[in-house]
Coordinates of C-alpha atoms in Angstrom, one line a residue:
Chain A
M1 CA 116.4 148.9 117.0
N2 CA 117.6 149.1 120.5
S3 CA 117.1 152.8 121.2
P4 CA 117.9 153.5 124.8
G5 CA 115.7 156.5 124.5
A6 CA 112.7 154.2 124.5
K7 CA 109.5 156.1 124.2
P8 CA 106.7 155.4 126.6
K9 CA 104.7 152.5 125.4
S10 CA 101.5 154.5 124.9
R11 CA 103.1 156.7 122.2
K12 CA 104.1 153.6 120.2
E13 CA 100.6 152.3 120.6
I14 CA 99.2 155.5 119.3
A15 CA 101.5 155.4 116.3
F16 CA 100.5 151.7 115.6
W17 CA 96.8 152.5 115.6
F18 CA 97.3 155.6 113.6
G19 CA 99.1 153.5 111.1
V20 CA 96.4 150.9 111.0
G21 CA 93.7 153.5 110.7
F22 CA 95.5 155.3 107.9
L23 CA 96.0 152.2 105.9
V24 CA 92.4 151.2 106.2
L25 CA 91.4 154.6 104.9
L26 CA 94.0 154.3 102.1
V27 CA 92.5 151.0 101.0
V28 CA 89.0 152.5 101.0
F29 CA 90.3 155.6 99.1
A30 CA 92.0 153.4 96.6
I31 CA 88.9 151.4 95.9
L32 CA 86.3 154.1 95.9
G33 CA 88.3 157.3 95.0
P34 CA 88.6 156.8 91.3
L35 CA 84.9 155.8 91.0
I36 CA 82.9 158.4 92.9
R37 CA 83.2 161.6 90.8
H38 CA 85.6 162.0 88.0
D39 CA 87.5 159.8 85.6
P40 CA 91.2 159.9 86.7
L41 CA 92.6 159.3 83.2
V42 CA 91.0 162.0 81.0
P43 CA 90.6 165.8 81.3
V44 CA 87.3 166.7 82.9
S45 CA 87.7 170.5 83.4
K46 CA 90.0 173.4 82.9
P47 CA 93.7 172.9 83.9
F48 CA 95.1 174.2 87.2
L49 CA 91.8 174.8 89.0
M50 CA 92.1 175.3 92.7
P51 CA 90.3 173.0 95.1
S52 CA 86.6 173.5 95.1
G53 CA 83.3 171.7 95.7
L54 CA 83.4 170.2 92.3
H55 CA 87.1 169.2 92.3
W56 CA 88.0 168.5 95.9
L57 CA 91.8 168.8 95.3
G58 CA 91.6 170.9 92.1
T59 CA 92.7 169.8 88.6
D60 CA 96.2 169.2 87.1
E61 CA 98.0 170.6 84.1
Q62 CA 95.7 168.8 81.7
G63 CA 92.5 169.5 83.6
R64 CA 92.3 166.0 85.2
D65 CA 90.8 165.7 88.6
V66 CA 93.6 165.5 91.2
F67 CA 91.5 163.7 93.8
A68 CA 90.6 160.9 91.4
R69 CA 94.2 160.6 90.2
L70 CA 95.6 160.5 93.7
A71 CA 93.2 157.7 94.5
Y72 CA 94.2 155.9 91.3
G73 CA 97.8 156.3 92.4
A74 CA 96.9 154.7 95.7
R75 CA 95.5 151.8 93.7
I76 CA 98.8 151.4 91.8
S77 CA 100.9 151.7 94.9
L78 CA 98.9 149.1 96.8
V79 CA 98.6 146.7 93.8
V80 CA 102.3 146.9 93.1
G81 CA 103.2 146.7 96.8
F82 CA 101.0 143.7 97.7
T83 CA 101.7 141.8 94.5
V84 CA 105.5 142.3 94.9
Q85 CA 105.3 141.2 98.6
I86 CA 103.3 138.1 97.8
L87 CA 105.6 137.1 95.0
S88 CA 108.7 137.8 97.1
L89 CA 107.3 135.9 100.1
L90 CA 106.4 132.9 97.9
V91 CA 109.8 132.7 96.3
G92 CA 111.7 133.7 99.4
V93 CA 110.1 131.3 101.8
T94 CA 110.4 128.4 99.3
V95 CA 114.1 129.1 98.7
G96 CA 114.8 129.7 102.4
L97 CA 113.1 126.5 103.4
L98 CA 114.8 124.5 100.6
G99 CA 118.1 125.9 101.8
V100 CA 117.5 124.3 105.2
F101 CA 115.5 121.2 104.5
A102 CA 116.4 120.1 101.0
P103 CA 119.5 118.0 100.2
R104 CA 122.7 120.0 100.2
W105 CA 123.1 119.9 96.4
I106 CA 119.8 121.7 96.0
G107 CA 119.9 124.0 99.0
M108 CA 123.5 125.2 98.8
P109 CA 123.5 126.6 95.2
L110 CA 120.0 128.1 95.8
M111 CA 121.2 130.0 98.9
R112 CA 124.4 131.1 97.2
F113 CA 122.3 132.4 94.3
A114 CA 120.1 134.3 96.8
D115 CA 123.3 135.8 98.4
G116 CA 124.5 137.0 95.1
M117 CA 121.2 138.6 94.2
F118 CA 121.1 140.1 97.6
A119 CA 124.5 141.8 97.1
F120 CA 123.4 143.2 93.7
P121 CA 122.4 146.8 94.4
D122 CA 118.6 146.9 94.2
I123 CA 118.3 150.0 92.0
L124 CA 120.7 148.6 89.4
L125 CA 118.9 145.3 89.2
A126 CA 115.5 147.0 88.8
I127 CA 116.9 149.3 86.2
L128 CA 118.6 146.4 84.3
I129 CA 115.4 144.4 84.2
I130 CA 113.2 147.3 83.1
G131 CA 115.9 148.4 80.7
V132 CA 116.2 145.2 78.8
W133 CA 112.5 144.4 79.0
S134 CA 110.2 147.3 78.9
M135 CA 108.6 150.0 81.0
G136 CA 105.2 149.8 82.6
L137 CA 103.2 148.3 85.5
V138 CA 104.1 144.6 84.9
P139 CA 107.8 145.0 84.4
V140 CA 107.9 147.2 87.6
I141 CA 106.2 144.5 89.6
V142 CA 108.5 141.7 88.2
A143 CA 111.6 143.8 88.7
L144 CA 110.8 144.8 92.3
A145 CA 109.8 141.2 93.1
I146 CA 113.2 140.0 91.8
T147 CA 115.0 142.5 93.9
A148 CA 112.9 141.7 97.0
W149 CA 112.9 137.9 97.4
P150 CA 116.6 137.3 98.3
A151 CA 116.2 139.2 101.6
V152 CA 113.2 137.1 102.5
A153 CA 115.1 133.9 101.6
R154 CA 118.0 134.8 103.8
L155 CA 115.7 135.7 106.7
V156 CA 113.7 132.4 106.4
Y157 CA 117.0 130.5 106.1
T158 CA 118.5 131.7 109.3
Q159 CA 115.2 131.5 111.2
A160 CA 114.4 128.0 110.0
L161 CA 118.0 126.8 110.7
S162 CA 117.5 127.6 114.4
L163 CA 114.0 126.2 114.5
K164 CA 115.1 123.0 112.9
D165 CA 117.0 121.9 116.0
R166 CA 114.4 122.9 118.5
E167 CA 113.3 120.0 120.7
Y168 CA 109.8 119.7 119.5
V169 CA 110.9 119.6 115.9
V170 CA 113.5 117.0 116.6
A171 CA 111.0 115.0 118.6
S172 CA 108.5 115.1 115.8
Q173 CA 111.2 113.8 113.5
A174 CA 112.1 111.0 115.9
M175 CA 108.4 110.1 115.9
G176 CA 108.6 109.6 112.2
A177 CA 107.1 112.8 110.8
K178 CA 108.0 113.5 107.2
T179 CA 110.0 116.7 106.4
T180 CA 107.1 118.4 104.7
Y181 CA 104.9 117.7 107.8
R182 CA 107.6 119.1 110.1
V183 CA 108.0 122.2 107.9
V184 CA 104.3 122.9 107.6
R185 CA 103.2 122.1 111.1
H186 CA 106.2 123.1 113.2
V187 CA 108.4 125.6 111.3
L188 CA 106.1 127.7 109.2
P189 CA 103.7 128.7 111.9
H190 CA 106.6 130.1 113.9
L191 CA 107.7 132.3 110.9
T192 CA 104.3 133.8 109.9
G193 CA 104.4 136.5 112.6
L194 CA 107.9 137.7 111.8
L195 CA 107.3 137.5 108.1
M196 CA 104.1 139.7 108.5
A197 CA 106.1 142.4 110.3
V198 CA 108.9 142.3 107.9
A199 CA 106.5 142.4 104.9
M200 CA 104.9 145.5 106.3
V201 CA 108.2 147.4 106.4
D202 CA 109.2 145.9 103.0
L203 CA 105.9 147.0 101.6
A204 CA 106.9 150.6 102.4
G205 CA 110.2 150.0 100.6
T206 CA 108.3 148.6 97.6
I207 CA 105.9 151.5 97.4
L208 CA 108.8 153.9 97.6
A209 CA 110.7 152.0 94.9
E210 CA 107.7 152.0 92.5
S211 CA 107.2 155.8 93.1
A212 CA 110.9 156.4 92.5
L213 CA 110.9 154.4 89.2
S214 CA 107.7 156.3 88.1
F215 CA 109.3 159.6 89.1
L216 CA 112.3 158.7 86.9
G217 CA 109.8 158.1 84.1
I218 CA 110.6 154.4 83.7
G219 CA 107.8 153.0 85.9
V220 CA 104.1 153.2 85.5
Q221 CA 103.4 155.0 82.1
A222 CA 101.0 157.8 81.3
P223 CA 98.1 158.2 81.2
Q224 CA 98.0 155.9 84.4
P225 CA 99.0 158.1 87.3
S226 CA 101.4 157.0 90.0
W227 CA 102.3 159.2 93.0
G228 CA 105.9 159.3 91.7
S229 CA 105.0 160.4 88.2
M230 CA 102.6 162.9 89.7
I231 CA 105.4 164.4 91.7
N232 CA 107.6 164.4 88.6
I233 CA 105.1 166.2 86.4
A234 CA 104.1 168.7 89.2
R235 CA 107.7 169.8 89.4
L236 CA 107.5 171.4 86.0
D237 CA 104.7 173.7 87.1
M238 CA 106.0 174.3 90.5
Q239 CA 106.4 178.1 90.1
S240 CA 102.7 178.7 89.2
N241 CA 101.0 175.8 90.9
P242 CA 102.9 174.4 93.9
Q243 CA 99.8 172.9 95.3
L244 CA 100.0 170.1 92.8
L245 CA 103.3 169.0 94.3
V246 CA 101.9 168.9 97.8
W247 CA 99.2 166.2 97.5
P248 CA 101.3 163.3 96.2
C249 CA 104.2 164.1 98.5
V250 CA 102.0 164.2 101.6
I251 CA 100.1 161.0 100.8
L252 CA 103.3 159.2 100.0
C253 CA 105.1 160.2 103.1
L254 CA 102.1 159.4 105.3
T255 CA 101.8 156.0 103.7
I256 CA 105.5 155.3 104.4
F257 CA 105.2 156.4 108.0
A258 CA 102.0 154.4 108.5
L259 CA 103.6 151.2 107.2
N260 CA 106.7 151.6 109.3
F261 CA 104.5 152.3 112.4
V262 CA 102.5 149.2 111.8
G263 CA 105.6 147.1 111.0
D264 CA 107.3 148.2 114.3
G265 CA 104.1 147.7 116.2
L266 CA 103.7 144.1 114.9
R267 CA 107.2 143.4 115.7
A268 CA 106.8 144.7 119.2
R269 CA 103.7 142.5 119.7
L270 CA 105.6 139.5 118.5
D271 CA 108.7 140.0 120.6
P272 CA 108.0 142.2 123.6
K273 CA 111.5 141.6 125.0
R274 CA 113.2 143.2 122.1
A275 CA 110.8 146.1 121.8
D276 CA 111.6 147.4 125.3
Chain B
M1 CA 148.6 134.2 108.8
K2 CA 144.9 134.5 109.4
L3 CA 144.7 138.1 108.4
A4 CA 146.3 137.5 104.9
K5 CA 143.9 134.6 104.4
A6 CA 140.9 136.8 105.4
L7 CA 142.0 139.5 103.0
V8 CA 142.5 137.0 100.2
M9 CA 139.0 135.6 100.9
R10 CA 137.5 139.1 100.9
L11 CA 139.3 139.8 97.6
L12 CA 138.0 136.6 96.1
F13 CA 134.5 137.5 97.3
G14 CA 134.7 140.8 95.5
V15 CA 135.8 139.2 92.3
L16 CA 133.0 136.6 92.6
S17 CA 130.4 139.4 93.1
L18 CA 131.7 141.1 90.0
V19 CA 131.4 137.9 88.0
F20 CA 127.9 137.4 89.3
I21 CA 126.9 141.0 88.4
S22 CA 128.3 140.6 84.9
L23 CA 126.6 137.3 84.4
V24 CA 123.2 138.7 85.5
T25 CA 123.7 141.7 83.3
F26 CA 124.5 139.5 80.3
M27 CA 121.7 137.0 81.0
A28 CA 119.1 139.7 81.5
D29 CA 119.5 140.8 77.9
E30 CA 119.7 137.2 76.8
L31 CA 116.3 136.3 78.3
A32 CA 114.6 139.5 77.1
P33 CA 112.8 139.5 73.8
G34 CA 114.7 140.8 70.8
D35 CA 118.5 141.0 70.5
A36 CA 121.1 143.3 69.1
A37 CA 120.5 142.2 65.5
T38 CA 116.8 143.2 65.6
A39 CA 117.6 146.4 67.4
I40 CA 120.1 147.5 64.7
I41 CA 118.3 146.4 61.6
G42 CA 114.9 147.4 62.8
E43 CA 111.5 145.6 63.3
K44 CA 110.6 145.7 59.7
A45 CA 113.5 143.7 58.3
T46 CA 112.9 140.3 56.8
P47 CA 113.7 137.2 58.9
G48 CA 116.4 136.3 56.5
A49 CA 118.1 139.6 56.8
V50 CA 118.0 139.4 60.6
A51 CA 119.4 135.9 60.6
A52 CA 122.2 137.0 58.3
L53 CA 123.1 139.9 60.5
R54 CA 122.9 137.7 63.5
Q55 CA 125.4 135.3 62.0
E56 CA 127.7 138.2 61.0
M57 CA 127.6 139.5 64.5
G58 CA 128.2 136.1 66.0
L59 CA 124.9 136.1 67.8
D60 CA 124.1 132.5 66.7
R61 CA 126.8 131.0 68.8
P62 CA 126.0 129.5 72.2
W63 CA 125.6 132.0 75.1
P64 CA 128.6 130.9 77.3
I65 CA 131.0 131.7 74.5
R66 CA 129.4 135.1 74.0
Y67 CA 129.4 135.7 77.7
V68 CA 133.1 135.2 77.9
E69 CA 133.6 137.5 75.0
F70 CA 131.3 140.1 76.6
V71 CA 133.4 140.1 79.8
G72 CA 136.6 140.1 77.9
R73 CA 135.6 143.2 76.0
A74 CA 134.1 144.9 79.1
V75 CA 137.4 144.4 81.0
Q76 CA 139.1 146.3 78.2
G77 CA 136.5 149.1 78.4
D78 CA 134.7 148.1 75.3
F79 CA 131.0 147.9 75.9
G80 CA 129.9 148.1 72.2
K81 CA 128.2 150.9 70.5
S82 CA 125.1 152.8 71.3
Y83 CA 122.0 151.9 69.2
Y84 CA 121.0 155.5 68.8
G85 CA 122.1 159.0 68.0
T86 CA 125.6 159.1 66.5
K87 CA 126.1 155.4 67.5
E88 CA 129.1 156.4 69.7
P89 CA 131.0 153.8 71.6
V90 CA 129.3 153.3 74.9
S91 CA 132.6 153.8 76.7
T92 CA 132.8 157.4 75.3
I93 CA 129.4 158.2 76.6
L94 CA 130.2 156.7 80.0
S95 CA 133.5 158.6 80.3
Q96 CA 131.6 161.8 79.6
N97 CA 129.1 161.2 82.3
L98 CA 131.0 159.4 85.0
P99 CA 133.0 162.5 86.3
M100 CA 129.8 164.3 87.3
T101 CA 128.4 161.3 89.2
I102 CA 131.7 160.7 91.0
R103 CA 132.0 164.4 91.8
V104 CA 128.5 164.7 93.3
A105 CA 128.7 161.4 95.1
T106 CA 132.1 162.2 96.7
M107 CA 130.9 165.5 97.9
A108 CA 127.7 163.9 99.3
I109 CA 129.5 161.2 101.1
L110 CA 132.1 163.6 102.6
L111 CA 129.2 165.9 103.8
A112 CA 127.3 162.9 105.1
A113 CA 130.3 161.6 107.1
L114 CA 131.3 165.0 108.5
I115 CA 127.8 165.9 109.7
G116 CA 126.7 162.3 110.5
I117 CA 129.7 161.6 112.7
S118 CA 129.5 165.0 114.5
L119 CA 125.7 164.7 115.1
G120 CA 126.0 161.1 116.2
T121 CA 128.8 161.9 118.7
W122 CA 126.9 164.9 120.0
A123 CA 123.8 162.8 120.5
A124 CA 125.7 160.0 122.2
V125 CA 127.3 162.4 124.7
R126 CA 123.9 163.9 125.4
Q127 CA 122.2 160.5 125.5
N128 CA 118.5 160.6 126.4
R129 CA 118.4 164.4 126.6
G130 CA 116.7 166.9 124.4
A131 CA 119.6 167.1 121.9
D132 CA 119.7 163.4 121.5
R133 CA 116.0 163.0 120.9
F134 CA 116.1 165.9 118.4
V135 CA 118.9 164.2 116.5
L136 CA 117.2 160.8 116.5
T137 CA 113.9 162.3 115.2
L138 CA 115.8 164.2 112.5
S139 CA 117.6 161.0 111.4
T140 CA 114.4 159.0 111.3
L141 CA 112.9 161.7 109.0
G142 CA 116.1 161.6 107.0
V143 CA 115.8 157.9 106.4
T144 CA 112.1 157.9 105.7
I145 CA 111.5 160.9 103.5
P146 CA 112.4 159.9 99.9
N147 CA 114.9 162.0 97.8
F148 CA 112.3 162.6 95.1
V149 CA 110.0 164.2 97.6
L150 CA 112.7 166.3 99.2
A151 CA 114.2 167.5 95.9
P152 CA 111.2 169.4 94.5
I153 CA 110.4 170.8 98.0
L154 CA 113.9 172.2 98.5
V155 CA 113.9 173.5 95.0
Y156 CA 110.7 175.3 95.7
I157 CA 112.0 176.8 98.9
F158 CA 115.5 177.8 97.8
A159 CA 115.2 178.3 94.1
V160 CA 111.7 179.4 93.5
Q161 CA 110.7 181.3 96.7
L162 CA 114.0 182.6 98.0
D163 CA 115.6 182.7 94.6
R164 CA 119.1 181.9 96.1
L165 CA 120.0 178.9 94.1
P166 CA 119.5 177.7 90.5
T167 CA 116.7 175.2 89.9
T168 CA 118.8 172.8 87.6
W169 CA 122.2 172.4 86.1
A170 CA 122.6 174.3 82.9
V171 CA 125.1 174.3 80.0
D172 CA 125.7 178.0 80.3
R173 CA 126.3 178.5 84.0
V174 CA 126.2 182.1 85.3
A175 CA 127.6 181.2 88.8
P176 CA 130.4 178.9 90.0
D177 CA 129.5 175.2 89.7
I178 CA 129.1 174.8 93.4
Y179 CA 125.9 176.9 93.4
Y180 CA 124.4 174.4 91.1
L181 CA 125.6 171.4 93.1
I182 CA 124.6 172.5 96.6
L183 CA 121.0 171.2 96.4
P184 CA 121.8 167.9 94.7
V185 CA 124.7 167.2 97.1
V186 CA 122.7 168.0 100.2
I187 CA 119.7 165.9 99.1
L188 CA 122.0 163.0 98.1
S189 CA 123.8 163.1 101.4
L190 CA 120.7 163.1 103.6
R191 CA 120.1 159.3 103.7
P192 CA 123.7 158.3 104.3
M193 CA 123.9 161.1 106.8
A194 CA 121.0 159.8 108.8
L195 CA 122.4 156.3 108.7
L196 CA 125.8 157.3 109.8
T197 CA 124.4 159.5 112.6
R198 CA 122.4 156.6 114.0
L199 CA 125.4 154.3 113.8
T200 CA 127.9 156.7 115.3
R201 CA 125.5 157.3 118.1
S202 CA 124.9 153.7 119.0
S203 CA 128.6 152.8 118.6
M204 CA 129.7 155.8 120.8
I205 CA 127.2 154.9 123.5
E206 CA 128.6 151.4 123.6
T207 CA 132.2 152.7 123.8
L208 CA 131.4 155.3 126.4
N209 CA 130.2 152.6 128.7
Q210 CA 133.4 150.7 128.6
E211 CA 136.0 150.4 131.4
F212 CA 138.8 152.3 129.8
I213 CA 136.6 155.4 129.4
R214 CA 135.6 155.2 133.1
L215 CA 139.3 154.9 133.9
A216 CA 140.0 158.0 131.8
V217 CA 137.3 159.9 133.5
A218 CA 138.7 158.9 136.9
K219 CA 142.1 160.1 135.8
G220 CA 140.6 163.5 135.0
V221 CA 141.0 163.5 131.2
P222 CA 139.2 166.7 129.9
K223 CA 135.8 165.9 128.4
M224 CA 136.6 167.1 124.9
R225 CA 139.8 165.0 124.8
L226 CA 138.0 162.1 126.3
V227 CA 135.2 162.1 123.7
L228 CA 137.4 162.8 120.6
R229 CA 140.6 161.0 121.4
H230 CA 139.6 158.1 123.6
A231 CA 136.0 157.3 122.6
L232 CA 135.5 158.4 119.0
R233 CA 138.7 156.7 117.8
N234 CA 137.3 153.4 119.0
A235 CA 133.7 154.0 118.0
I236 CA 134.4 155.0 114.5
L237 CA 135.3 151.7 112.9
P238 CA 131.8 150.3 112.3
V239 CA 131.0 153.8 110.9
I240 CA 133.7 153.5 108.3
T241 CA 132.3 150.1 107.2
A242 CA 128.9 151.7 107.0
I243 CA 130.2 154.4 104.7
G244 CA 130.8 151.6 102.2
T245 CA 127.3 150.2 102.6
S246 CA 125.7 153.5 102.4
L247 CA 127.0 153.8 98.8
G248 CA 124.0 151.7 97.9
F249 CA 121.8 154.7 99.0
L250 CA 124.1 157.0 97.0
L251 CA 123.6 154.9 93.9
T252 CA 119.8 155.0 94.1
G253 CA 120.0 158.7 95.0
S254 CA 122.2 159.5 92.0
F255 CA 119.6 158.3 89.6
I256 CA 116.9 160.5 91.3
V257 CA 119.1 163.6 91.9
E258 CA 120.6 163.6 88.5
T259 CA 117.2 163.3 86.9
A260 CA 115.7 166.0 89.2
F261 CA 118.5 168.5 88.6
A262 CA 119.4 167.6 85.0
L263 CA 123.0 166.7 86.0
P264 CA 125.0 165.1 83.2
G265 CA 125.9 161.9 85.1
I266 CA 125.6 158.2 84.5
G267 CA 122.3 158.1 86.4
R268 CA 120.5 160.4 84.1
E269 CA 122.2 158.9 81.1
G270 CA 121.1 155.4 82.3
I271 CA 117.5 156.5 82.6
E272 CA 117.6 158.1 79.1
A273 CA 119.1 154.9 77.8
I274 CA 116.1 152.9 79.2
Q275 CA 113.6 155.3 77.7
K276 CA 115.2 154.8 74.3
G277 CA 115.8 151.1 74.7
D278 CA 119.6 151.4 74.3
T279 CA 120.6 148.0 75.7
P280 CA 124.4 148.3 75.5
L281 CA 124.4 151.6 77.3
I282 CA 122.1 150.2 80.0
Q283 CA 124.3 147.1 80.5
A284 CA 127.4 149.2 80.7
T285 CA 125.8 151.6 83.2
V286 CA 124.8 148.7 85.4
L287 CA 128.2 147.1 85.1
V288 CA 130.2 150.2 85.8
A289 CA 128.0 151.3 88.7
G290 CA 128.1 147.8 90.1
A291 CA 131.9 147.5 89.8
L292 CA 132.3 150.9 91.6
F293 CA 130.0 149.7 94.4
I294 CA 131.9 146.4 94.8
G295 CA 135.3 148.1 94.5
I296 CA 134.7 150.8 97.1
N297 CA 133.2 148.3 99.6
L298 CA 136.2 146.1 99.1
L299 CA 138.5 149.0 99.6
V300 CA 136.7 149.9 102.9
D301 CA 136.9 146.4 104.2
L302 CA 140.6 146.2 103.4
L303 CA 141.1 149.5 105.1
I304 CA 139.8 148.3 108.5
P305 CA 142.8 146.2 109.5
I306 CA 145.1 149.1 108.6
L307 CA 143.1 151.4 110.9
D308 CA 142.4 149.1 113.7
P309 CA 145.3 147.3 115.4
R310 CA 142.8 145.1 117.3
V311 CA 141.6 143.5 114.0
R312 CA 145.2 143.1 112.9
E313 CA 146.4 141.4 116.1
A314 CA 143.3 139.3 116.6
A315 CA 143.8 137.8 113.2
V316 CA 147.5 136.9 113.6

């Protein structure tokens, strides 16, 4: 984004490191949170308890520990986010590279298919897949991966197309290097940085999408908590217990901000010219 | 004429997108376990009974034939019958729900365009000053904070604490409809609003740096007239295109907002259909929403040459 109101570099640095720090904490929280004190899936106390020494963030409408549930939600978000990103990178990079390096009769139809899928509004595609298949963790992962890969394929395609004609790649071809060797040694290494940065920002989108689907009640199913379904359930008791709404909203927004900061920071590191 | 050719190509692309969406919609059900016959007759039926029904419904024929039939019926507005409830035709259910979605979405996009273009213009004129920074921060927040976080928070503030607005849509409404629609429309409009603000701002900044603006300044055109007549008229075209693109946000938002506020629109109906496993209704919702999305984007793209003489002339 070429904002002429470019902030001083230090502020962006702070945002980047805040993002990194927050994400590290989030991973620790996701791994340890559900284990340390209470079972996140079953009632452990009276409902609607306020935060206390025993229940750090209080209990929800069924008397389940909110801290443990929030941590379990972090697990769900991270597992969905990373699995979807890995799947979409695998498929997207393969299709994008095939689009450039495979024979035309393979590459062309593949890329046109990617274009078509890209034009399909994400939410409709996800809803269609979950609708005809089923609700739950696995369908959500598959649905989100299917909506995510076309963007990666298109990005890899345009990038690889310009890399293909760089002198060193052409030289390596002239020296008799096979296509696979050229792709693996000369093209892919140039893409990894950019793909990492894009994946960070896409990760935010995936986590949001999972929460949105769970908020709608068609994502992760009870008793497993997701931040989205926690928000949806907390809405019902908003009048008496607004605090239950606060935690999942805050942690979700912080996660999204952190991922965007890290993605922007990575991109700036890769391409200092464009970041200024 | 190049323009005519470009328009025909654009039209063709729109039709192709529709075909693609219908094919994916059809194939998704095809690849999923179970089909209409098992859904209607129930899980417990004998394999023989299922096979008989399948033959009766024509489900044993190859898929390309059934796809063509599926499209043929969909074009005539026949999406089959709902599996559940009174087994109404899907088209009846859709026509009951579509008006609300269109009503809310239209209000939201108008609000987004009005405020987005105003804020963006203001920020561009005040580039790099306090007002500009403020608008930029606001639009970043608008893009980042999800609808489903904002909806409960605003409901809590305006409906629960201040008690100014109703929490959800109701069948027996005590106040004019608009009171029930304010929160959903505002929430739905925020993302497109933020997007349009950013785009107007950058497009205006680019335009304000051009020669003809400097000439106008030198000639002593009053500032208001300069910004509105000279600059905005030129800067607004990419913004109009973006209104079409931001419909994608509206689509996602409609599902959230209609669920959050219990609005009887196709978003909520689609979610309920998924929870029940009502495949024909899901397919029809996706098809109709997809067709609307493609149609409006097509319309916007065809509108540009009408609005912009430069596009018209460059293409001749």
